């Protein structure tokens, strides 16, 4: 039933880097604003990024700005999330999601009803 497939997570030491991928299944994601969320163990899901479909704004939560960079490859129907300088508090399951309605972001996502992937696990350890 999922409409996104996330990949690229794994274990990494503090200060390391990962590149996550989010690929749309059964639809074209280049028309929509795409959001990234993460959920750490025992915590509520946190919205961290929204990237607009074209030249609209991109928003990053304070907890990830200047370390996380989101980009699109429309030919591959994929969103990428480059994560640098990983910290233990970045440990979480990372999800991409869209309401399949908005083309432009209005801010850091809080929550949404729409299409979600199953997530990819990022574990930062010493």
PDB file of C-alpha atoms in Angstrom:
ATOM      1  CA  UNK A   1       0.000   0.000   0.000  1.00  0.00           C
ATOM      2  CA  UNK A   2       3.003   2.317   0.428  1.00  0.00           C
ATOM      3  CA  UNK A   3       3.670   4.910  -2.249  1.00  0.00           C
ATOM      4  CA  UNK A   4       7.246   5.767  -1.265  1.00  0.00           C
ATOM      5  CA  UNK A   5      10.277   3.544  -0.765  1.00  0.00           C
ATOM      6  CA  UNK A   6      13.065   4.885   1.442  1.00  0.00           C
ATOM      7  CA  UNK A   7      16.572   3.465   1.454  1.00  0.00           C
ATOM      8  CA  UNK A   8      20.148   4.344   2.376  1.00  0.00           C
ATOM      9  CA  UNK A   9      19.989   4.133   6.147  1.00  0.00           C
ATOM     10  CA  UNK A  10      22.291   2.104   8.326  1.00  0.00           C
ATOM     11  CA  UNK A  11      24.727   2.275  11.221  1.00  0.00           C
ATOM     12  CA  UNK A  12      27.266   5.089  11.261  1.00  0.00           C
ATOM     13  CA  UNK A  13      29.660   6.655  13.762  1.00  0.00           C
ATOM     14  CA  UNK A  14      29.209  10.239  14.979  1.00  0.00           C
ATOM     15  CA  UNK A  15      30.512  12.697  12.415  1.00  0.00           C
ATOM     16  CA  UNK A  16      29.832  10.336   9.536  1.00  0.00           C
ATOM     17  CA  UNK A  17      27.581  10.802   6.528  1.00  0.00           C
ATOM     18  CA  UNK A  18      24.696   9.023   4.845  1.00  0.00           C
ATOM     19  CA  UNK A  19      22.667   9.635   1.701  1.00  0.00           C
ATOM     20  CA  UNK A  20      19.041   8.580   1.912  1.00  0.00           C
ATOM     21  CA  UNK A  21      16.792   8.007  -1.085  1.00  0.00           C
ATOM     22  CA  UNK A  22      13.031   8.315  -1.417  1.00  0.00           C
ATOM     23  CA  UNK A  23      11.540   6.856  -4.593  1.00  0.00           C
ATOM     24  CA  UNK A  24       7.909   7.263  -5.583  1.00  0.00           C
ATOM     25  CA  UNK A  25       5.962   4.145  -6.493  1.00  0.00           C
ATOM     26  CA  UNK A  26       3.065   4.414  -8.917  1.00  0.00           C
ATOM     27  CA  UNK A  27       3.046   8.186  -9.327  1.00  0.00           C
ATOM     28  CA  UNK A  28       5.225  11.103 -10.398  1.00  0.00           C
ATOM     29  CA  UNK A  29       6.582  12.997  -7.403  1.00  0.00           C
ATOM     30  CA  UNK A  30       7.911  16.023  -9.296  1.00  0.00           C
ATOM     31  CA  UNK A  31       4.535  17.777  -9.059  1.00  0.00           C
ATOM     32  CA  UNK A  32       4.389  17.737  -5.285  1.00  0.00           C
ATOM     33  CA  UNK A  33       5.988  19.144  -2.207  1.00  0.00           C
ATOM     34  CA  UNK A  34       7.828  16.301  -0.468  1.00  0.00           C
ATOM     35  CA  UNK A  35       8.448  16.112   3.257  1.00  0.00           C
ATOM     36  CA  UNK A  36      10.928  14.265   5.438  1.00  0.00           C
ATOM     37  CA  UNK A  37      10.049  13.134   8.939  1.00  0.00           C
ATOM     38  CA  UNK A  38      11.947  11.144  11.511  1.00  0.00           C
ATOM     39  CA  UNK A  39      10.931   9.224  14.590  1.00  0.00           C
ATOM     40  CA  UNK A  40      13.410   8.428  17.332  1.00  0.00           C
ATOM     41  CA  UNK A  41      12.814   5.545  19.751  1.00  0.00           C
ATOM     42  CA  UNK A  42      10.195   6.482  22.316  1.00  0.00           C
ATOM     43  CA  UNK A  43       9.538   9.895  20.747  1.00  0.00           C
ATOM     44  CA  UNK A  44       6.878  11.405  18.541  1.00  0.00           C
ATOM     45  CA  UNK A  45       7.440  11.803  14.833  1.00  0.00           C
ATOM     46  CA  UNK A  46       9.319  15.007  13.970  1.00  0.00           C
ATOM     47  CA  UNK A  47       8.956  16.942  10.722  1.00  0.00           C
ATOM     48  CA  UNK A  48      12.388  18.056   9.526  1.00  0.00           C
ATOM     49  CA  UNK A  49      12.262  19.115   5.844  1.00  0.00           C
ATOM     50  CA  UNK A  50       9.938  20.211   3.076  1.00  0.00           C
ATOM     51  CA  UNK A  51      11.113  20.642  -0.536  1.00  0.00           C
ATOM     52  CA  UNK A  52       8.841  22.331  -3.085  1.00  0.00           C
ATOM     53  CA  UNK A  53       8.124  20.919  -6.526  1.00  0.00           C
ATOM     54  CA  UNK A  54       9.822  23.686  -8.547  1.00  0.00           C
ATOM     55  CA  UNK A  55      11.399  26.988  -7.466  1.00  0.00           C
ATOM     56  CA  UNK A  56       9.428  27.332  -4.270  1.00  0.00           C
ATOM     57  CA  UNK A  57      11.026  27.372  -0.848  1.00  0.00           C
ATOM     58  CA  UNK A  58      12.735  24.583   1.032  1.00  0.00           C
ATOM     59  CA  UNK A  59      12.467  24.460   4.812  1.00  0.00           C
ATOM     60  CA  UNK A  60      14.706  22.763   7.346  1.00  0.00           C
ATOM     61  CA  UNK A  61      14.059  22.279  11.025  1.00  0.00           C
ATOM     62  CA  UNK A  62      16.609  23.868  13.341  1.00  0.00           C
ATOM     63  CA  UNK A  63      17.716  20.428  14.472  1.00  0.00           C
ATOM     64  CA  UNK A  64      18.971  19.498  10.978  1.00  0.00           C
ATOM     65  CA  UNK A  65      19.763  22.741   9.138  1.00  0.00           C
ATOM     66  CA  UNK A  66      23.304  23.134   7.748  1.00  0.00           C
ATOM     67  CA  UNK A  67      23.874  19.392   8.114  1.00  0.00           C
ATOM     68  CA  UNK A  68      21.030  17.968   6.001  1.00  0.00           C
ATOM     69  CA  UNK A  69      20.583  18.799   2.302  1.00  0.00           C
ATOM     70  CA  UNK A  70      17.591  17.685   0.242  1.00  0.00           C
ATOM     71  CA  UNK A  71      17.504  17.474  -3.567  1.00  0.00           C
ATOM     72  CA  UNK A  72      15.381  16.118  -6.417  1.00  0.00           C
ATOM     73  CA  UNK A  73      16.171  13.903  -9.381  1.00  0.00           C
ATOM     74  CA  UNK A  74      12.914  14.009 -11.299  1.00  0.00           C
ATOM     75  CA  UNK A  75      14.209  11.692 -14.035  1.00  0.00           C
ATOM     76  CA  UNK A  76      14.617   8.972 -11.398  1.00  0.00           C
ATOM     77  CA  UNK A  77      11.424   9.941  -9.561  1.00  0.00           C
ATOM     78  CA  UNK A  78      13.564  10.222  -6.447  1.00  0.00           C
ATOM     79  CA  UNK A  79      14.283  12.625  -3.595  1.00  0.00           C
ATOM     80  CA  UNK A  80      17.713  12.481  -1.944  1.00  0.00           C
ATOM     81  CA  UNK A  81      18.674  13.493   1.562  1.00  0.00           C
ATOM     82  CA  UNK A  82      22.382  14.031   2.164  1.00  0.00           C
ATOM     83  CA  UNK A  83      23.161  13.926   5.871  1.00  0.00           C
ATOM     84  CA  UNK A  84      26.552  15.111   7.142  1.00  0.00           C
ATOM     85  CA  UNK A  85      28.096  15.410  10.595  1.00  0.00           C
ATOM     86  CA  UNK A  86      25.746  12.865  12.078  1.00  0.00           C
ATOM     87  CA  UNK A  87      25.028  13.063  15.792  1.00  0.00           C
ATOM     88  CA  UNK A  88      23.670  10.410  18.157  1.00  0.00           C
ATOM     89  CA  UNK A  89      20.430  12.370  18.422  1.00  0.00           C
ATOM     90  CA  UNK A  90      19.908  11.836  14.678  1.00  0.00           C
ATOM     91  CA  UNK A  91      19.189   8.168  15.384  1.00  0.00           C
ATOM     92  CA  UNK A  92      15.665   7.562  14.087  1.00  0.00           C
ATOM     93  CA  UNK A  93      13.565   5.991  11.391  1.00  0.00           C
ATOM     94  CA  UNK A  94      13.421   8.441   8.478  1.00  0.00           C
ATOM     95  CA  UNK A  95      10.269   8.737   6.365  1.00  0.00           C
ATOM     96  CA  UNK A  96       9.335  10.667   3.262  1.00  0.00           C
ATOM     97  CA  UNK A  97       5.752  11.720   2.718  1.00  0.00           C
ATOM     98  CA  UNK A  98       3.455  13.922   0.662  1.00  0.00           C
ATOM     99  CA  UNK A  99      -0.141  15.057   0.859  1.00  0.00           C
ATOM    100  CA  UNK A 100      -0.229  14.672  -2.951  1.00  0.00           C
ATOM    101  CA  UNK A 101      -1.851  18.095  -3.156  1.00  0.00           C
ATOM    102  CA  UNK A 102       0.545  20.974  -2.437  1.00  0.00           C
ATOM    103  CA  UNK A 103       3.251  21.943  -4.913  1.00  0.00           C
ATOM    104  CA  UNK A 104       4.928  24.512  -2.635  1.00  0.00           C
ATOM    105  CA  UNK A 105       6.012  24.139   0.955  1.00  0.00           C
ATOM    106  CA  UNK A 106       4.632  26.494   3.582  1.00  0.00           C
ATOM    107  CA  UNK A 107       7.039  25.604   6.384  1.00  0.00           C
ATOM    108  CA  UNK A 108       8.645  22.783   8.296  1.00  0.00           C
ATOM    109  CA  UNK A 109       6.078  19.975   8.286  1.00  0.00           C
ATOM    110  CA  UNK A 110       4.161  19.259  11.464  1.00  0.00           C
ATOM    111  CA  UNK A 111       2.107  16.285  10.333  1.00  0.00           C
ATOM    112  CA  UNK A 112       0.123  15.291   7.272  1.00  0.00           C
ATOM    113  CA  UNK A 113      -2.445  12.946   5.860  1.00  0.00           C
ATOM    114  CA  UNK A 114      -1.319  11.431   2.595  1.00  0.00           C
ATOM    115  CA  UNK A 115       1.253   9.056   1.182  1.00  0.00           C
ATOM    116  CA  UNK A 116       4.030   7.620   3.385  1.00  0.00           C
ATOM    117  CA  UNK A 117       6.868   5.188   2.999  1.00  0.00           C
ATOM    118  CA  UNK A 118       7.846   2.520   5.498  1.00  0.00           C
ATOM    119  CA  UNK A 119      11.001   4.356   6.536  1.00  0.00           C
ATOM    120  CA  UNK A 120      14.717   3.638   6.685  1.00  0.00           C
ATOM    121  CA  UNK A 121      16.633   3.249   9.945  1.00  0.00           C
ATOM    122  CA  UNK A 122      19.564   5.538  10.754  1.00  0.00           C
ATOM    123  CA  UNK A 123      21.591   4.538  13.802  1.00  0.00           C
ATOM    124  CA  UNK A 124      24.430   6.765  15.032  1.00  0.00           C
ATOM    125  CA  UNK A 125      26.680   5.097  17.590  1.00  0.00           C
ATOM    126  CA  UNK A 126      30.081   5.411  19.244  1.00  0.00           C
TER     127      UNK A 126
END
